[in-house]
Tab-separated table of C-alpha atoms and ligand atoms in Angstrom:
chain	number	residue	atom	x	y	z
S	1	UNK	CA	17.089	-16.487	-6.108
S	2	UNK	CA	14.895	-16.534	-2.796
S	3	UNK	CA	18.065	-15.441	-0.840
S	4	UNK	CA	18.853	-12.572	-3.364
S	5	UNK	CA	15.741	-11.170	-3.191
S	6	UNK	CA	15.687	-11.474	0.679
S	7	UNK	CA	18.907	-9.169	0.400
S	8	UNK	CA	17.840	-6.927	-2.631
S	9	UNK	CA	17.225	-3.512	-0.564
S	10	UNK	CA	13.724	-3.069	-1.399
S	11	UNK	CA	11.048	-0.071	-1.029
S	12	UNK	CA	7.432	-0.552	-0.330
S	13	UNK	CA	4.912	2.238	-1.564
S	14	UNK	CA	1.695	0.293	-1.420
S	15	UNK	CA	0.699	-0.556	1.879
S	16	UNK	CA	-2.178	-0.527	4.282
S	17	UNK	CA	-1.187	-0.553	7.545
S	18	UNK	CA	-4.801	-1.677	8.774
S	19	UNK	CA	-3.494	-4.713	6.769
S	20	UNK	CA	-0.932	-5.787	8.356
S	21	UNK	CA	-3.218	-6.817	11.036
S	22	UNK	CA	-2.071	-10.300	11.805
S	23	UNK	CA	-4.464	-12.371	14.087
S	24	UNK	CA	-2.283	-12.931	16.740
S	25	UNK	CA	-2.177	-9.093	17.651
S	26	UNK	CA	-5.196	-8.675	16.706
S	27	UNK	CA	-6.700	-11.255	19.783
S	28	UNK	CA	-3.987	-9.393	21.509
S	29	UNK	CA	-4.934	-6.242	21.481
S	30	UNK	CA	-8.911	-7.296	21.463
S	31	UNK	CA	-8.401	-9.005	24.862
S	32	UNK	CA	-6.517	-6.026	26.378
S	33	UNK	CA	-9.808	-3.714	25.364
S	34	UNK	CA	-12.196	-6.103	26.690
S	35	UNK	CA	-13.484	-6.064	22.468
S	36	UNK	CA	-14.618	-9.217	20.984
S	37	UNK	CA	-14.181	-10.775	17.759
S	38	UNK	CA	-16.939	-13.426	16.060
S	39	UNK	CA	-13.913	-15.448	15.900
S	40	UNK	CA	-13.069	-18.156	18.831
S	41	UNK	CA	-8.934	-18.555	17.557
S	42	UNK	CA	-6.104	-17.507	15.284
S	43	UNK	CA	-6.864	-20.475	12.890
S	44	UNK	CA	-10.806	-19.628	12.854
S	45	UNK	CA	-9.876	-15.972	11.471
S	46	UNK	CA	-7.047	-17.285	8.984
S	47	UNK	CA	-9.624	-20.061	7.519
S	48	UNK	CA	-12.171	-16.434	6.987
S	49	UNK	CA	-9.506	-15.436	4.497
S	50	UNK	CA	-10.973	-16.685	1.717
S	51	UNK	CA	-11.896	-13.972	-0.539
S	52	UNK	CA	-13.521	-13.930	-3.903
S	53	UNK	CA	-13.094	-10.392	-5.037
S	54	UNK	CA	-12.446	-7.283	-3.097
S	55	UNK	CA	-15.702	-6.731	-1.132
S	56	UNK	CA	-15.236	-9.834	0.324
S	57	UNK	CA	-11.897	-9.052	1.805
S	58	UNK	CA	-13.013	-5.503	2.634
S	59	UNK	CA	-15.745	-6.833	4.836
S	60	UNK	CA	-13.302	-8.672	7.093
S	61	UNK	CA	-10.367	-6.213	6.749
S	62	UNK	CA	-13.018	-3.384	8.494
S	63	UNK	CA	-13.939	-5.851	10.915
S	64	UNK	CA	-10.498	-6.646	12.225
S	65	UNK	CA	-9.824	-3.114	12.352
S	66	UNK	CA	-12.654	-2.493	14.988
S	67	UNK	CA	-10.362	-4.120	18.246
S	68	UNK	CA	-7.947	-0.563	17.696
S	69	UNK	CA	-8.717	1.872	20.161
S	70	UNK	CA	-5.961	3.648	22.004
S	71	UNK	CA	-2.983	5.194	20.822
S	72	UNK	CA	-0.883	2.404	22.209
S	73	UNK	CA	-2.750	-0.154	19.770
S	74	UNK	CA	-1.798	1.938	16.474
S	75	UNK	CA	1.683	2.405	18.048
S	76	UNK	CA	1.753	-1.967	18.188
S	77	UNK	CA	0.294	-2.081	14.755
S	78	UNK	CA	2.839	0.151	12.890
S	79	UNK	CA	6.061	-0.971	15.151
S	80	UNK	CA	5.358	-4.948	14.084
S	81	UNK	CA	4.710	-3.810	10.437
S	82	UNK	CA	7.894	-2.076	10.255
S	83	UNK	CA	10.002	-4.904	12.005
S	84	UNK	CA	9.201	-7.353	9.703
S	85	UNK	CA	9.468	-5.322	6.490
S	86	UNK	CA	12.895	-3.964	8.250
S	87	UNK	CA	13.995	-7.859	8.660
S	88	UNK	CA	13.062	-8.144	4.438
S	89	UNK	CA	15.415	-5.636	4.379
S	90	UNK	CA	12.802	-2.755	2.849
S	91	UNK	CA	15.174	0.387	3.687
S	92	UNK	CA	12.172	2.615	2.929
S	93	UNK	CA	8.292	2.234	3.266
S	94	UNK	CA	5.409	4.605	2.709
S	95	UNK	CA	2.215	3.532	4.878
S	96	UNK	CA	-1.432	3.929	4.354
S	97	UNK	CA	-3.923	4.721	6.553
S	98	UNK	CA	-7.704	4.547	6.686
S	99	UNK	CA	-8.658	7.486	9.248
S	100	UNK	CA	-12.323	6.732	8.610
S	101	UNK	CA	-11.857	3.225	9.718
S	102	UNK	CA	-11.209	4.808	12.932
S	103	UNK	CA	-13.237	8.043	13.429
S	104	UNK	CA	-16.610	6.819	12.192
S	105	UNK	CA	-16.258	4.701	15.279
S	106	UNK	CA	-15.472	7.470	17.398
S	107	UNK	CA	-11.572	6.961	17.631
S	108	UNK	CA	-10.580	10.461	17.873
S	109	UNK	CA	-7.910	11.410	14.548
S	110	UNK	CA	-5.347	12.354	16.842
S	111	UNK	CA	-5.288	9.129	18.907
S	112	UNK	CA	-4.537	7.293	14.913
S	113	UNK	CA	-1.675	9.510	14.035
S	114	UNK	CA	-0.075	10.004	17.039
S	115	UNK	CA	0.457	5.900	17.344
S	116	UNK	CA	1.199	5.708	13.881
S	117	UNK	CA	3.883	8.472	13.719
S	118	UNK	CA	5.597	7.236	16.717
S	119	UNK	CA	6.271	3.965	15.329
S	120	UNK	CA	7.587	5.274	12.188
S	121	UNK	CA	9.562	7.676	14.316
S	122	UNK	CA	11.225	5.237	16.445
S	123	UNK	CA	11.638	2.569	13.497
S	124	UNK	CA	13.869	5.104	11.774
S	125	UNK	CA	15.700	5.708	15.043
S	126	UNK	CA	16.065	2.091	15.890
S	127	UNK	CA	16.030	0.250	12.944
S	128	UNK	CA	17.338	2.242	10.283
S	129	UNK	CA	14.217	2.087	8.416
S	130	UNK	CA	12.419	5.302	6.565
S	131	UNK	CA	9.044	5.933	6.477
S	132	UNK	CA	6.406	8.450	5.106
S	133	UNK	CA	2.505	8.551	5.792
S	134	UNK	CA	-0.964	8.901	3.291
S	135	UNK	CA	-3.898	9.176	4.406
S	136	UNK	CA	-6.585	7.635	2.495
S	137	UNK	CA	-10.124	8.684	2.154
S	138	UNK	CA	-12.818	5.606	1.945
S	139	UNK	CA	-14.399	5.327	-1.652
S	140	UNK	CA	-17.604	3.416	-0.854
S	141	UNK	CA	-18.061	7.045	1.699
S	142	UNK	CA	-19.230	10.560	0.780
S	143	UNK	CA	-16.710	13.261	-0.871
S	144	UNK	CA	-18.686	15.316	2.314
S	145	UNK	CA	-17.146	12.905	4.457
S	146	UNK	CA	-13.902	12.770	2.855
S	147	UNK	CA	-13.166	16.491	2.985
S	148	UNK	CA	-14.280	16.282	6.824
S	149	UNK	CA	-11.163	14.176	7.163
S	150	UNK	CA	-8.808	16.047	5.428
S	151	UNK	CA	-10.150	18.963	7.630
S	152	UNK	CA	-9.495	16.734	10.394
S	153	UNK	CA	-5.809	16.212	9.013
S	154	UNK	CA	-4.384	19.546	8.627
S	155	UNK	CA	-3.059	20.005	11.837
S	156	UNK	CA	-0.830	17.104	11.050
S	157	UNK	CA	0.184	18.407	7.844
S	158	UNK	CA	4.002	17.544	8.612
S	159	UNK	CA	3.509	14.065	9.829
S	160	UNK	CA	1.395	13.708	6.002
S	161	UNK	CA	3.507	13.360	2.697
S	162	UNK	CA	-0.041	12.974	0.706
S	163	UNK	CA	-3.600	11.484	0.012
S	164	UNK	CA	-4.981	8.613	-1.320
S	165	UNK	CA	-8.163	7.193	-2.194
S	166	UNK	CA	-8.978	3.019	-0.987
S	167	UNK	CA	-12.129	1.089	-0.530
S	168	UNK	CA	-14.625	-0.425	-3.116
S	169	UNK	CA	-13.838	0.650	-6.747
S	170	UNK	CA	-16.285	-0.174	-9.004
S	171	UNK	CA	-19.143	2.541	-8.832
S	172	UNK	CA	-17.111	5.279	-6.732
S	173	UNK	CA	-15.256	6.670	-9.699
S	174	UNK	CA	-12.195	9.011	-8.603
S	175	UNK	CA	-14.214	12.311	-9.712
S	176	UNK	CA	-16.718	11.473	-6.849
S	177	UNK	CA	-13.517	13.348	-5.335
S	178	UNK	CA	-12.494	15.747	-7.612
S	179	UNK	CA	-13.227	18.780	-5.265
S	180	UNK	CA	-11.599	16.996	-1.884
S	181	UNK	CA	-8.386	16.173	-4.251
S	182	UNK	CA	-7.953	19.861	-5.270
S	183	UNK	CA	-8.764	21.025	-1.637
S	184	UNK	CA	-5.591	18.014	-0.649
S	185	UNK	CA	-3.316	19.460	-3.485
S	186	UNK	CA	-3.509	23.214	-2.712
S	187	UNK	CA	-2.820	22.073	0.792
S	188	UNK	CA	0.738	20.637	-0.402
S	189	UNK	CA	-0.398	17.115	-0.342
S	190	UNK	CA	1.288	14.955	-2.954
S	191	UNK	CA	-1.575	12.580	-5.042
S	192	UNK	CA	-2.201	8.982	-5.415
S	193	UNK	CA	-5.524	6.805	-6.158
S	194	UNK	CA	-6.080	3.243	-6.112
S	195	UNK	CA	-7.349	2.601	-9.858
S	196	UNK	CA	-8.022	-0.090	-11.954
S	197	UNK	CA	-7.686	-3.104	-9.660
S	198	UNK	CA	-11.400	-4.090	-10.438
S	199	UNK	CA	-12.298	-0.612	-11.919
S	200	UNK	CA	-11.997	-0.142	-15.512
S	201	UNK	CA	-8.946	2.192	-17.535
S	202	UNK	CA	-11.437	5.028	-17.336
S	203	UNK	CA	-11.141	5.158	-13.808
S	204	UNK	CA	-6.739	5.423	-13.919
S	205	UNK	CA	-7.873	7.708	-16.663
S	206	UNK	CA	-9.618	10.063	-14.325
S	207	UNK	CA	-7.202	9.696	-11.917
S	208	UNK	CA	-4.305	11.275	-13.575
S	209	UNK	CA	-6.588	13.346	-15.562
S	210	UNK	CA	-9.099	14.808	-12.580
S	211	UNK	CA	-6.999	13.978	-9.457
S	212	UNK	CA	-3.690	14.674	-10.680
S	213	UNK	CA	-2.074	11.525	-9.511
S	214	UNK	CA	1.329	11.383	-8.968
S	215	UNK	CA	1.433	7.322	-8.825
S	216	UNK	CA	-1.644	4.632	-9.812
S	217	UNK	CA	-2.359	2.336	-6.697
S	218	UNK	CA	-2.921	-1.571	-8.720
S	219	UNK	CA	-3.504	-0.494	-12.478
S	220	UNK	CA	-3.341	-3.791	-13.391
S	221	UNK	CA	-6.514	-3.322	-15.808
S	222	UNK	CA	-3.531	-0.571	-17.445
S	223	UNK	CA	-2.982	-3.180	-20.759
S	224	UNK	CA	-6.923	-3.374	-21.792
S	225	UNK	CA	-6.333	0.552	-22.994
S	226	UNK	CA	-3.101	0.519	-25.558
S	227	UNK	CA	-3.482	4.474	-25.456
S	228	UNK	CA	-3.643	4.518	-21.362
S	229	UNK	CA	-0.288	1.913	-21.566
S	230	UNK	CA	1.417	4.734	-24.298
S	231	UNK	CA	0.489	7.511	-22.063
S	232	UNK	CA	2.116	5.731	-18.405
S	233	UNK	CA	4.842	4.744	-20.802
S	234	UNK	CA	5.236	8.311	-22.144
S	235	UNK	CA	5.181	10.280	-18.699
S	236	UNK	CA	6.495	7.411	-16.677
S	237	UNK	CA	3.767	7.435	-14.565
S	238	UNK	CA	3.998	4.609	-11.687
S	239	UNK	CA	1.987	1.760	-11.044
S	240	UNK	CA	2.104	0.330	-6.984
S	241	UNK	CA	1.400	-3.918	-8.242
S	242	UNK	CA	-0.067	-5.716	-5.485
S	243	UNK	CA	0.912	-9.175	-7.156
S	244	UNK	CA	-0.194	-12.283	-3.791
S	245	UNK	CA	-3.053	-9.506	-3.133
S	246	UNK	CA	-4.517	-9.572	-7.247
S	247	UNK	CA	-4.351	-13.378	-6.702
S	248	UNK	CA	-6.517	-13.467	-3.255
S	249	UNK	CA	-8.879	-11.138	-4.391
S	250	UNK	CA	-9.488	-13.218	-7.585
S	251	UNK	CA	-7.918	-10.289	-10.247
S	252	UNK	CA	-6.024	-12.875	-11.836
S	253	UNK	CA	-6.719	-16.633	-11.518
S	254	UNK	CA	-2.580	-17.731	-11.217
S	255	UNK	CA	0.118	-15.510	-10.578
S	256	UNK	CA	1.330	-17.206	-13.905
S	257	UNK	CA	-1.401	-15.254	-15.601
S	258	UNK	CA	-0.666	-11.865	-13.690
S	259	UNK	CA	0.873	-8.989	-16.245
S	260	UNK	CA	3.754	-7.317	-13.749
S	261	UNK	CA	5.895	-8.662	-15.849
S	262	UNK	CA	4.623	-7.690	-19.364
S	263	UNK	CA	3.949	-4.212	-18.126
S	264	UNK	CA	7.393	-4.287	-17.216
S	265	UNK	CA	8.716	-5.291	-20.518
S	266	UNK	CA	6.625	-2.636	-22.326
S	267	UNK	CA	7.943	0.198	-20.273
S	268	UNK	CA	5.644	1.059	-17.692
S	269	UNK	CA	7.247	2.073	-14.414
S	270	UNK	CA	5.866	-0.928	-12.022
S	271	UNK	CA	6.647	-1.323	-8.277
S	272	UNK	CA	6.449	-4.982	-6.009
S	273	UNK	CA	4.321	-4.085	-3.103
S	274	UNK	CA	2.132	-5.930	-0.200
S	275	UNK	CA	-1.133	-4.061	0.060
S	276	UNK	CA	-2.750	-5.880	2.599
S	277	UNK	CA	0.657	-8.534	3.957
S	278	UNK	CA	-1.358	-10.433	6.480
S	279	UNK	CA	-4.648	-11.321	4.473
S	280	UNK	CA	-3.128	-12.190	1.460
S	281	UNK	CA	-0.207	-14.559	2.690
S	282	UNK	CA	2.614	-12.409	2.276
S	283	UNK	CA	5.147	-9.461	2.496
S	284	UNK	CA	7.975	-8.035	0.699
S	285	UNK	CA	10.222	-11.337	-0.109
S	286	UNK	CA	7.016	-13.416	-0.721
S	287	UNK	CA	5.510	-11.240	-3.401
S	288	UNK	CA	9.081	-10.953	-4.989
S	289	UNK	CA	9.098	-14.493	-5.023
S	290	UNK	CA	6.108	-15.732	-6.065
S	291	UNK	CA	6.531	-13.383	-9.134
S	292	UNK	CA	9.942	-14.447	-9.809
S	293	UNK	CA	9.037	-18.229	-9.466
S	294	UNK	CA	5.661	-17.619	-11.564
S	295	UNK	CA	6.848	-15.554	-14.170
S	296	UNK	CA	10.314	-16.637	-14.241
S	297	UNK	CA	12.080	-13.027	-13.564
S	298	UNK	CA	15.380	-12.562	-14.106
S	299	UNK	CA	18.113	-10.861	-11.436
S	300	UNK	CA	17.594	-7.652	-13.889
S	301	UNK	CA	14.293	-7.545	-13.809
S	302	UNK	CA	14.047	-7.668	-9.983
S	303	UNK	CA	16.505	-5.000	-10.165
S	304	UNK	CA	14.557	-3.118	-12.602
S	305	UNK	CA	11.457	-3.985	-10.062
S	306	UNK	CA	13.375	-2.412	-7.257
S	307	UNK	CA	15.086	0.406	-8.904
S	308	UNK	CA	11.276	1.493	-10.131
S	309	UNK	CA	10.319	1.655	-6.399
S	310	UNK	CA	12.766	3.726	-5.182
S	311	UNK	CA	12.279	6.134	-8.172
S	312	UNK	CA	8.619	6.512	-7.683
S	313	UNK	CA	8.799	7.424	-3.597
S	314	UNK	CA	8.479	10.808	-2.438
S	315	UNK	CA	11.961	10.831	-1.377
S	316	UNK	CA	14.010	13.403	-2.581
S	317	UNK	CA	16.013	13.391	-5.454
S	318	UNK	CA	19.495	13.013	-3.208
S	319	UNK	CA	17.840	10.385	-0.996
S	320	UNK	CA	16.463	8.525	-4.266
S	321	UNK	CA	20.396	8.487	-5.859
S	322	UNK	CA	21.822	6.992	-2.346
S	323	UNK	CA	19.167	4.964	-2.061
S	324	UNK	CA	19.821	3.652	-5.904
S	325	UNK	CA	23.837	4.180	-5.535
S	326	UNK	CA	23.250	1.593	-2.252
S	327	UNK	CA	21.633	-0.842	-4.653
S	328	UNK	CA	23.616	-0.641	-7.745
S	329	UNK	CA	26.681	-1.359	-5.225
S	330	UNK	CA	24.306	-4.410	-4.185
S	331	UNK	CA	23.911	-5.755	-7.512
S	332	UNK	CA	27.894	-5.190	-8.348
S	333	UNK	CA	28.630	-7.516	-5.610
S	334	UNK	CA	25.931	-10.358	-6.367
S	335	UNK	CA	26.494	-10.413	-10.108
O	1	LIG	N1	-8.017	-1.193	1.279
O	1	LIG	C1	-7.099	-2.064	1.704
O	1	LIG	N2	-6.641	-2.798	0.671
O	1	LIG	C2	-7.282	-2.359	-0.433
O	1	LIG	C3	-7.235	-2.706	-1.804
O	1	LIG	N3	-6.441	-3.661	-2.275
O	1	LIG	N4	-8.055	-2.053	-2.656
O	1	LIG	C4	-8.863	-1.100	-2.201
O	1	LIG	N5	-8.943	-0.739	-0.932
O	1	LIG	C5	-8.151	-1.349	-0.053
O	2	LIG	ZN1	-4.347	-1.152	-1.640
């Protein structure tokens, strides 16, 4: 099973590329900018990984984050991201990013994109491997603020497939945005919000209902609401599952208790996805298989799993048939 998911050709539409940050380049790239972590090694910041809900991670993830200066350092970041998902064979990825991370710290906007973008460009060159980019606006920040940065983005309109919406949940309720969202749409920017990871259903509610998602970022919280679950069901509206990162961040006590699986089985259109690979002990293959091993998944389900993803990307429909055409021939030949 471990070596059939390492082959299943996988896409990843959940992922922060702030979190990918592993401590090695992270002491890297700190020492070449003459910044300074609170941390004295690699093991010191790995044994700081222990989260009890999201805050807690947050905290640390904004820290790490504060070593990235130049446009070189973004360019590192994404390129080693994209390797390694490229080596899990993911044939097509679509990133995150936290401009605010960056800017509120004086990092100009263009200096973020540019090193981000040329990663993804040369990836696809190199590699093989397809990318697109969101930009997401920080929750626990003003709507003010948030509009500032898609302001801030429109020159890079072409680079940007859509906006998102990250951070603390739980008291920044997606209508704090309601007015920044409309602004992103009528700009041609596709929609997606993280929602009920902590929050409750009435936040995923808002989201499709007052941001006009196109895809729900967690929505594990999806089940507590039977008419929420009817309505994803009915419109086949996606849900990017974060299974190793729910477990970290305390969402579920055992990935044998996490409910990928039984939103699966009731219809809803759930994806496999990272979130945040080098905090929460794993990418691509190691979510896979900690689901399959905890909840005892079957070769069709991963399929199903995989299948979803590629579905719910912002890929056109003739790159979303090859893509599925490339797997269904991958699933002829292991079967
Ligand atoms: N930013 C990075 N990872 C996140 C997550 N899982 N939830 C909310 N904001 C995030
Ligand atoms: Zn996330």
């Amino acid at each position: 099973m471990r070596e059939f998911i390492h082959q299943l050709p996988k896409a990843e539409l959940h992922l922060h590329i702030e979190g990918t940050f592993e401590p090695e380049l992270m002491f890297e790239i700190g020492r070449r900018n003459g910044v300074k972590l609170r941390f004295k090694s690699v093991d010191e910041v790995r044994k700081a990984y222990a989260f009890t809900d999201l805050q807690s991670f947050l905290d640390i993830y904004y820290e790490g984050a504060q070593v990235l200066l130049k446009e070189q350092d973004f360019y590192d970041l994404t390129w080693a991201y994209l390797k390694k998902a490229s080596e899990q064979n993911v044939c097509h990825t679509e990133i995150f990013f936290d401009p605010q991370t960056h800017t509120d710290r004086g990092v100009p906007f263009e200096t973020v994109i540019k090193g981000i973008h040329g990663a993804m460009a040369d990836a696809e060159a190199k590699l093989g491997i397809t990318s697109k980019l969101i930009l997401c606006f920080l929750r626990h920040l003003s709507a003010e603020a948030a509009m500032e940065t898609l302001e801030q983005a429109l020159p890079y309109k072409e680079w940007i497939i859509g906006v998102g919406l990250d951070s603390s949940e739980v008291g920044h309720p997606p209508k704090k945005f309601a007015a920044v969202f409309k602004r992103a749409e009528e700009e041609g920017f596709l929609i997606v919000a993280h929602a009920g990871e902590e929050g409750p259903p009435e936040y995923i509610w808002q989201a499709l209902k007052t941001l006009n998602v196109r895809r729900i970022d967690h929505g594990v919280r999806s089940p507590e609401d039977p008419e929420l679950v009817k309505y994803l069901v009915e419109h086949q509206i996606p849900l990017t599952v974060c299974p190793l990162s729910n477990i970290k961040l305390c969402v579920f006590d055992r990935i044998e208790d996490h409910n990928i699986k039984e939103m699966l089985d009731m219809g809803i259109k759930v994806t496999v996805n990272s979130d945040d690979p080098a905090y929460f002990g794993g990418y691509m293959d190691e979510n896979f298989i900690a689901i399959q091993e905890g909840l005892h998944l079957s070769r069709e389900d991963l399929y199903q799993l995989s299948k979803n993803a590629f579905e719910a990307s912002f890929l056109t429909p003739d790159e979303k048939q090859k893509r599925i055409d490339e797997l269904d021939t991958f699933m002829k030949a292991h079967s």
